[in-house]
Amino acid sequence: MVENLIELDKKHFIHPTSSIQQQQTDGAKVIMEKGEGIYLTDNYGSVYIDAMSSLWNVNVGHGRKELADAAAEQLKKLAFSSAFSTFSHEPAIKLAAKIASLAPNGLNAVFFTSGGSESNDSAVKLVRHYWKIQGKPERRKIVGLKRGYHGVAAASTSVTGIPEFWGMAGHMMTEITHADTPYGSNTERAIASFRHTIEVEGTETIAAFIAEPVQGAGGVLIPPEDYMKEIRSLCDEYGILFIADEVITGFGRTGKMFGMENWGVIPDMMTFAKGVTSGYIPLGGVVVSDHIHEVLKEKSAGTLFHGFTYSGHPTAAAVALKNIEIMEQEGLVENSRKMGSALLKGFQNMKNELDIVGDVRTMGLLGAVELVQDPETNKRFPKELKAASNVIEALHERGVICRAVTYENTDIICFAPPLIINQSQVNTVVERLQDAILSVQKHLE
């Protein structure tokens, strides 16, 4: 049966963000059959700890009957109804209100999408529309950060600051530029890079700056404590809108409901997806400030020609409402903070014992371990040794699924387990990670 599925997979399924050639040679790496809590089970019966929440998104864990029931109930009542032409329905209305109640102060209006890429594309279009209707159509440029990741649609690919994502089809949009990240540097130099970008591009041409509170796909890069406040201040100085990409960091992932809360910084727009439904059904969106909403209400005349078939999907909204209810009832935001601290302690103890472990970091249940040849100088391994990738394979053999980030010759191992993880499970992840690193280290010396 499994062999038949592997052949069907090769013949008919083009996988996202995968090697097509590797798929044809080796078949699917694993075919998952079921999930429960923090665990996934494949078709051979092997059980894995899902230490990445699949794609940073299964926040409440796998197999939650409450979410299946919420979907089934809504499907029987009103599975789908369009939200175009001001048609509406109760689940989307209630979800928009609920998200507004959770969002940073002053962000109260929500545009729904099907996922993160659509959300970031929508944010780009909305900020350009915002300036256009105020008689400033020249303010179209978007400034992102190097190593930032914002998705794979047209605008979101272009604002992503990871060149590997541009190689497939080239830049999809113009009027996009990137400033330096504070990773491997500091706030002063990163802010100077942003200011230089503004001055070179021309203040009057820049619509918005976009950044993740923590750069997830870039390697779980946590900014210095003062960075976000400095960015907010610089955006205010030049009248540039600040878009916070909370697709990964939203809904408890960083130990706060939204990542920007860790620095007390309020953006002008906030994009979300992933954890809003814990991946049980596709949903995303953009939350805009009251100021932006007021401008849209006053000056956006006629039809807003932007929307997706599934914007405000009633079943997705119903699942999201139940998902948020679970998070609140079970205190998962607080558990993310506590277990993130436990994970960091485990990483730090491991760093003290292993020669090739460099920087370790967590913010809530977003964590990373960097592998380096020399922790004192931060000298990196030669790319051909594939240090992080080999550790990921060793972890897979030990029943843990996580992710390597190797851009710019880094060897970063990323973690984002479900927010329901407990202390014993955290200990198991750390123990298996240490064992995996030890098994690989002997081949790196």
XYZ file of C-alpha atoms in Angstrom:
445
model
C 0.000 0.000 0.000
C 2.744 2.479 1.002
C 4.797 1.578 -2.061
C 1.789 2.315 -4.259
C 1.367 5.712 -2.605
C 5.036 6.499 -3.204
C 4.671 5.785 -6.923
C 1.467 7.831 -7.149
C 3.252 10.651 -5.311
C 6.074 10.648 -7.862
C 3.705 10.582 -10.802
C 1.075 13.104 -9.770
C 2.107 15.311 -6.810
C 4.382 18.319 -7.367
C 5.523 19.174 -3.848
C 5.913 22.738 -2.561
C 9.428 23.902 -1.639
C 10.929 20.510 -2.454
C 13.460 19.001 -4.832
C 11.522 17.575 -7.759
C 14.524 15.494 -8.804
C 15.029 14.115 -5.299
C 11.347 13.195 -5.137
C 11.634 11.263 -8.398
C 14.790 9.482 -7.237
C 13.924 8.701 -3.625
C 10.165 9.124 -3.440
C 8.394 10.917 -0.606
C 10.638 11.223 2.451
C 7.751 10.263 4.698
C 4.002 9.818 4.255
C 2.173 10.926 7.368
C -0.988 9.139 8.439
C -2.141 10.732 11.675
C -1.298 13.297 14.313
C -1.978 13.567 18.031
C -0.673 16.255 20.364
C 2.942 17.006 19.463
C 3.315 13.708 17.587
C 2.969 12.581 13.964
C 2.747 8.947 12.835
C 3.712 7.774 9.358
C 2.328 4.949 7.229
C 4.889 2.514 8.634
C 3.843 3.295 12.199
C 6.923 5.346 13.087
C 6.193 8.160 15.544
C 7.864 11.573 15.375
C 7.913 14.632 17.611
C 6.724 17.472 15.396
C 9.271 19.984 16.690
C 8.384 22.456 13.916
C 4.597 22.390 14.391
C 4.777 21.198 10.767
C 5.250 24.670 9.239
C 5.402 26.787 12.418
C 1.596 26.599 12.557
C 0.033 23.697 14.515
C -0.042 25.765 17.697
C -2.703 23.804 19.614
C -1.307 20.445 18.524
C -2.578 17.712 16.261
C -5.836 15.786 16.498
C -7.985 18.356 18.323
C -11.525 17.019 18.127
C -12.890 20.434 19.106
C -11.622 21.932 15.860
C -12.999 19.068 13.774
C -16.364 19.495 15.491
C -16.339 23.273 14.932
C -15.660 22.717 11.230
C -18.315 20.010 10.917
C -20.937 22.146 12.637
C -20.245 25.120 10.396
C -20.072 22.971 7.262
C -23.549 21.648 7.973
C -24.919 25.105 8.708
C -23.191 27.334 6.109
C -20.102 25.801 4.530
C -19.363 28.762 2.292
C -20.820 32.096 1.339
C -19.052 34.891 -0.508
C -18.042 38.087 1.266
C -17.860 40.068 -1.995
C -20.179 43.036 -2.625
C -20.611 43.554 1.147
C -22.250 40.142 1.683
C -21.401 38.925 5.158
C -21.912 36.147 7.684
C -21.590 35.651 11.424
C -18.315 33.664 11.690
C -16.248 36.223 9.764
C -17.805 39.137 11.651
C -17.120 37.524 15.024
C -13.592 36.511 14.079
C -12.715 40.013 12.856
C -13.991 41.426 16.147
C -12.097 38.805 18.162
C -8.806 39.456 16.367
C -9.294 43.204 16.844
C -9.738 42.592 20.578
C -6.424 40.685 20.702
C -4.371 42.890 18.389
C -2.174 45.743 19.608
C -4.067 48.894 20.516
C -5.487 50.793 17.563
C -5.529 47.899 15.077
C -9.222 47.131 14.681
C -10.121 46.323 11.063
C -9.384 42.987 9.376
C -9.121 41.900 5.728
C -9.166 38.105 5.380
C -7.094 35.934 3.039
C -6.292 32.231 2.703
C -2.723 32.338 4.026
C 0.466 34.235 4.709
C 1.609 34.890 1.156
C -1.792 36.338 0.254
C -1.752 38.384 3.453
C 1.581 40.018 2.670
C 0.611 40.607 -0.973
C -2.594 42.237 0.297
C -0.645 44.441 2.699
C 1.568 45.696 -0.144
C -1.464 46.508 -2.296
C -3.308 48.150 0.583
C -0.425 50.468 1.513
C -0.002 51.501 -2.118
C -3.737 52.116 -2.356
C -3.588 54.097 0.903
C -1.026 56.505 -0.547
C -2.641 56.668 -3.978
C -6.032 57.794 -2.668
C -4.286 60.564 -0.756
C -2.762 61.932 -3.946
C 0.685 60.389 -3.447
C 0.842 57.573 -6.032
C 4.629 57.885 -6.166
C 4.851 56.301 -2.694
C 5.030 52.710 -3.927
C 8.361 51.317 -2.777
C 8.511 48.667 -0.091
C 11.587 48.170 2.095
C 12.135 44.699 3.527
C 15.036 43.120 5.386
C 17.732 40.780 4.184
C 17.007 37.213 5.393
C 13.349 38.188 5.849
C 10.700 35.780 4.582
C 7.198 36.884 3.584
C 5.852 34.197 1.241
C 5.887 33.104 -2.381
C 3.189 35.119 -4.176
C 4.230 38.000 -6.445
C 4.816 40.774 -3.917
C 5.655 38.480 -1.006
C 8.396 36.742 -3.020
C 9.912 40.095 -3.903
C 9.870 41.520 -0.370
C 11.413 38.285 0.900
C 15.088 38.993 1.502
C 16.407 35.483 0.795
C 17.884 35.334 -2.738
C 17.185 31.599 -3.103
C 13.500 32.402 -3.408
C 14.168 34.758 -6.327
C 16.002 32.162 -8.380
C 13.018 30.088 -9.483
C 11.302 32.739 -11.584
C 13.214 35.924 -10.851
C 11.887 38.984 -9.057
C 8.128 39.172 -9.459
C 7.790 42.883 -8.730
C 9.814 46.070 -8.989
C 10.061 48.912 -6.465
C 11.204 46.557 -3.711
C 14.474 46.970 -1.808
C 16.132 45.453 1.247
C 18.003 46.894 4.209
C 20.462 45.067 6.453
C 19.205 42.960 9.324
C 20.811 43.313 12.769
C 21.767 39.590 12.619
C 25.539 39.355 12.882
C 25.634 43.104 13.379
C 23.855 45.464 15.777
C 20.980 47.912 15.998
C 23.064 50.963 15.160
C 24.382 49.570 11.880
C 21.021 48.059 10.895
C 19.201 51.333 11.515
C 21.880 53.195 9.584
C 21.310 50.806 6.673
C 17.570 51.488 6.734
C 18.140 55.253 6.903
C 20.604 55.042 4.008
C 18.058 53.054 1.980
C 15.415 55.707 2.618
C 17.718 58.513 1.554
C 18.929 56.704 -1.581
C 15.441 55.667 -2.699
C 13.824 58.969 -1.749
C 11.515 59.454 1.210
C 8.657 60.555 -0.999
C 8.724 57.218 -2.882
C 8.578 54.770 0.045
C 5.186 53.371 1.001
C 6.101 50.983 3.799
C 8.674 48.960 5.675
C 7.922 45.272 6.351
C 9.571 42.964 8.874
C 8.897 39.890 10.957
C 9.194 40.444 14.714
C 11.460 37.380 14.642
C 12.825 36.277 11.276
C 11.594 32.690 11.188
C 12.659 31.103 7.902
C 15.794 33.253 8.005
C 16.950 31.254 11.033
C 14.872 32.343 14.069
C 16.725 35.646 14.216
C 15.656 37.568 17.295
C 16.420 41.297 17.000
C 18.259 43.267 19.689
C 16.057 44.701 22.417
C 16.114 48.263 21.052
C 15.792 47.462 17.337
C 12.020 47.482 16.821
C 11.560 50.727 18.742
C 14.266 52.350 16.619
C 12.556 51.084 13.455
C 9.217 52.466 14.617
C 10.835 55.805 15.379
C 12.518 55.961 11.967
C 9.292 55.091 10.154
C 7.533 57.874 12.077
C 10.311 60.324 11.236
C 9.892 59.745 7.502
C 6.141 59.072 7.438
C 6.614 55.445 6.344
C 4.050 52.798 7.246
C 5.294 49.860 9.332
C 3.954 46.403 8.410
C 4.603 43.672 10.979
C 4.566 40.208 9.425
C 3.112 38.117 12.265
C 2.420 35.073 10.073
C 4.789 32.905 12.148
C 4.975 34.941 15.345
C 1.256 35.544 15.863
C -1.113 33.656 18.149
C 1.188 32.802 21.022
C 4.297 31.584 19.256
C 6.672 34.060 20.968
C 5.116 33.913 24.429
C 2.880 36.884 23.624
C -0.292 36.835 21.549
C 1.591 38.779 18.852
C 5.341 39.090 18.459
C 5.508 42.886 18.421
C 4.150 42.937 21.971
C 7.564 41.762 23.176
C 8.864 45.282 22.518
C 5.698 47.304 23.071
C 5.779 48.497 19.452
C 2.548 49.032 17.517
C 2.721 48.652 13.730
C 0.422 50.325 11.214
C -0.503 46.989 9.660
C -0.134 43.440 10.866
C -0.359 40.316 8.725
C -1.279 36.913 10.141
C -2.039 33.297 9.159
C -0.681 29.915 10.388
C -1.493 29.848 14.128
C -4.868 31.561 13.739
C -6.340 28.134 12.872
C -3.334 26.022 13.940
C -3.200 24.888 10.323
C -6.457 22.950 10.523
C -7.859 24.981 7.655
C -6.263 27.737 5.513
C -6.827 31.286 6.763
C -4.862 34.520 6.929
C -5.415 38.236 7.012
C -4.277 41.814 7.435
C -5.160 43.972 10.426
C -5.000 47.717 9.786
C -4.780 50.673 12.129
C -7.722 52.919 12.842
C -5.951 55.738 10.991
C -5.568 53.679 7.821
C -9.132 52.434 8.101
C -10.422 55.984 8.429
C -8.530 57.050 5.303
C -9.951 54.069 3.407
C -13.480 54.847 4.579
C -13.171 58.484 3.581
C -11.251 58.278 0.296
C -11.449 54.757 -1.167
C -14.348 55.496 -3.489
C -16.170 52.769 -5.364
C -15.267 49.091 -5.302
C -12.011 47.962 -3.683
C -10.847 45.676 -6.483
C -8.974 43.264 -4.270
C -10.306 40.083 -2.737
C -10.026 36.310 -2.780
C -12.768 33.752 -3.231
C -12.111 32.506 0.281
C -11.692 35.873 2.029
C -13.676 35.460 5.217
C -14.494 31.778 4.565
C -17.157 30.909 7.166
C -15.837 27.436 8.008
C -12.273 28.721 8.341
C -13.511 31.545 10.568
C -15.446 29.125 12.774
C -12.340 26.962 13.209
C -10.249 30.033 14.024
C -12.700 31.143 16.707
C -12.579 27.717 18.345
C -8.786 27.595 17.999
C -8.403 30.945 19.786
C -10.859 29.767 22.451
C -8.676 26.699 23.080
C -5.579 28.863 23.346
C -7.232 31.106 25.898
C -8.825 28.318 27.948
C -5.627 26.266 28.121
C -3.298 29.209 28.712
C -1.158 28.337 25.714
C 0.397 31.780 25.333
C 1.743 31.532 28.863
C 2.808 27.921 28.280
C 4.704 29.094 25.211
C 6.610 31.541 27.371
C 7.339 29.006 30.118
C 8.294 26.117 27.859
C 10.340 28.484 25.702
C 12.390 29.338 28.791
C 12.772 25.623 29.531
C 13.874 24.968 25.955
C 16.446 27.767 26.177
C 17.822 26.341 29.434
C 18.200 22.961 27.732
C 19.965 24.557 24.776
C 22.311 26.468 27.085
C 23.241 23.342 29.036
C 23.915 21.565 25.761
C 26.064 24.476 24.547
C 28.212 24.114 27.667
C 28.844 20.461 26.819
C 29.276 20.485 23.044
C 32.204 22.153 21.288
C 30.408 22.925 18.022
C 27.331 24.671 19.447
C 27.451 28.431 18.998
C 24.595 30.818 19.668
C 21.384 29.395 21.137
C 18.203 31.424 21.449
C 14.472 31.270 22.024
C 11.567 33.670 22.185
C 8.609 31.721 23.427
C 8.488 28.485 21.443
C 10.583 29.810 18.596
C 14.105 28.539 19.041
C 17.384 27.975 17.243
C 20.761 26.356 17.746
C 23.709 27.405 15.575
C 26.552 25.035 14.755
C 30.013 26.531 14.303
C 33.583 25.258 14.007
C 34.765 27.635 16.693
C 32.275 29.202 19.148
C 34.898 31.723 20.285
C 35.318 33.275 16.835
C 31.982 32.110 15.389
C 33.895 30.515 12.511
C 31.480 28.546 10.367
C 31.811 25.077 8.914
C 32.597 24.723 5.220
C 29.358 24.552 3.302
C 30.148 21.157 1.797
C 30.136 19.507 5.241
C 26.381 20.182 5.536
C 26.596 20.307 9.327
C 23.036 21.417 10.090
C 21.454 19.321 7.346
C 23.186 16.198 8.667
C 21.950 16.937 12.196
C 18.415 17.256 10.820
C 18.777 13.794 9.257
C 20.138 12.392 12.511
C 17.196 13.895 14.372
C 14.785 12.380 11.871
C 16.312 8.982 12.604
C 15.715 9.680 16.291
C 12.068 10.595 15.754
C 12.253 14.400 15.792
C 11.214 16.629 12.891
C 12.741 20.090 12.699
C 14.383 22.304 10.107
C 17.807 23.506 8.971
C 18.543 27.015 7.696
C 21.772 27.221 5.713
C 21.523 30.532 3.831
C 24.784 32.480 3.611
C 26.732 29.481 4.905
C 24.995 29.392 8.272
C 24.181 26.111 10.040
C 21.048 26.851 12.054
C 18.669 24.264 13.468
C 15.199 25.715 14.065
C 12.510 24.640 16.512
C 8.856 25.637 16.847
C 6.977 22.851 18.655
C 3.231 23.021 19.368
C 2.373 25.365 22.218
C 0.960 22.422 24.205
C 4.418 20.874 24.722
C 5.313 20.038 28.340
C 8.558 19.946 30.317
C 9.138 16.208 29.817
C 8.680 16.556 26.067
C 11.018 19.551 25.956
C 13.632 17.453 27.754
C 13.213 14.675 25.198
C 13.700 17.087 22.289
C 16.890 18.490 23.843
C 18.254 15.031 24.669
C 17.684 13.784 21.128
C 19.173 16.965 19.687
C 22.312 16.550 21.766
C 22.617 12.906 20.727
C 22.117 13.845 17.065
C 24.782 16.566 17.211
C 27.233 14.191 18.865
C 26.628 11.616 16.154
C 27.400 14.183 13.452
C 30.245 15.972 15.234
C 32.647 13.039 14.872
C 32.396 13.374 11.082
C 33.074 17.114 11.150
C 36.425 16.941 12.926
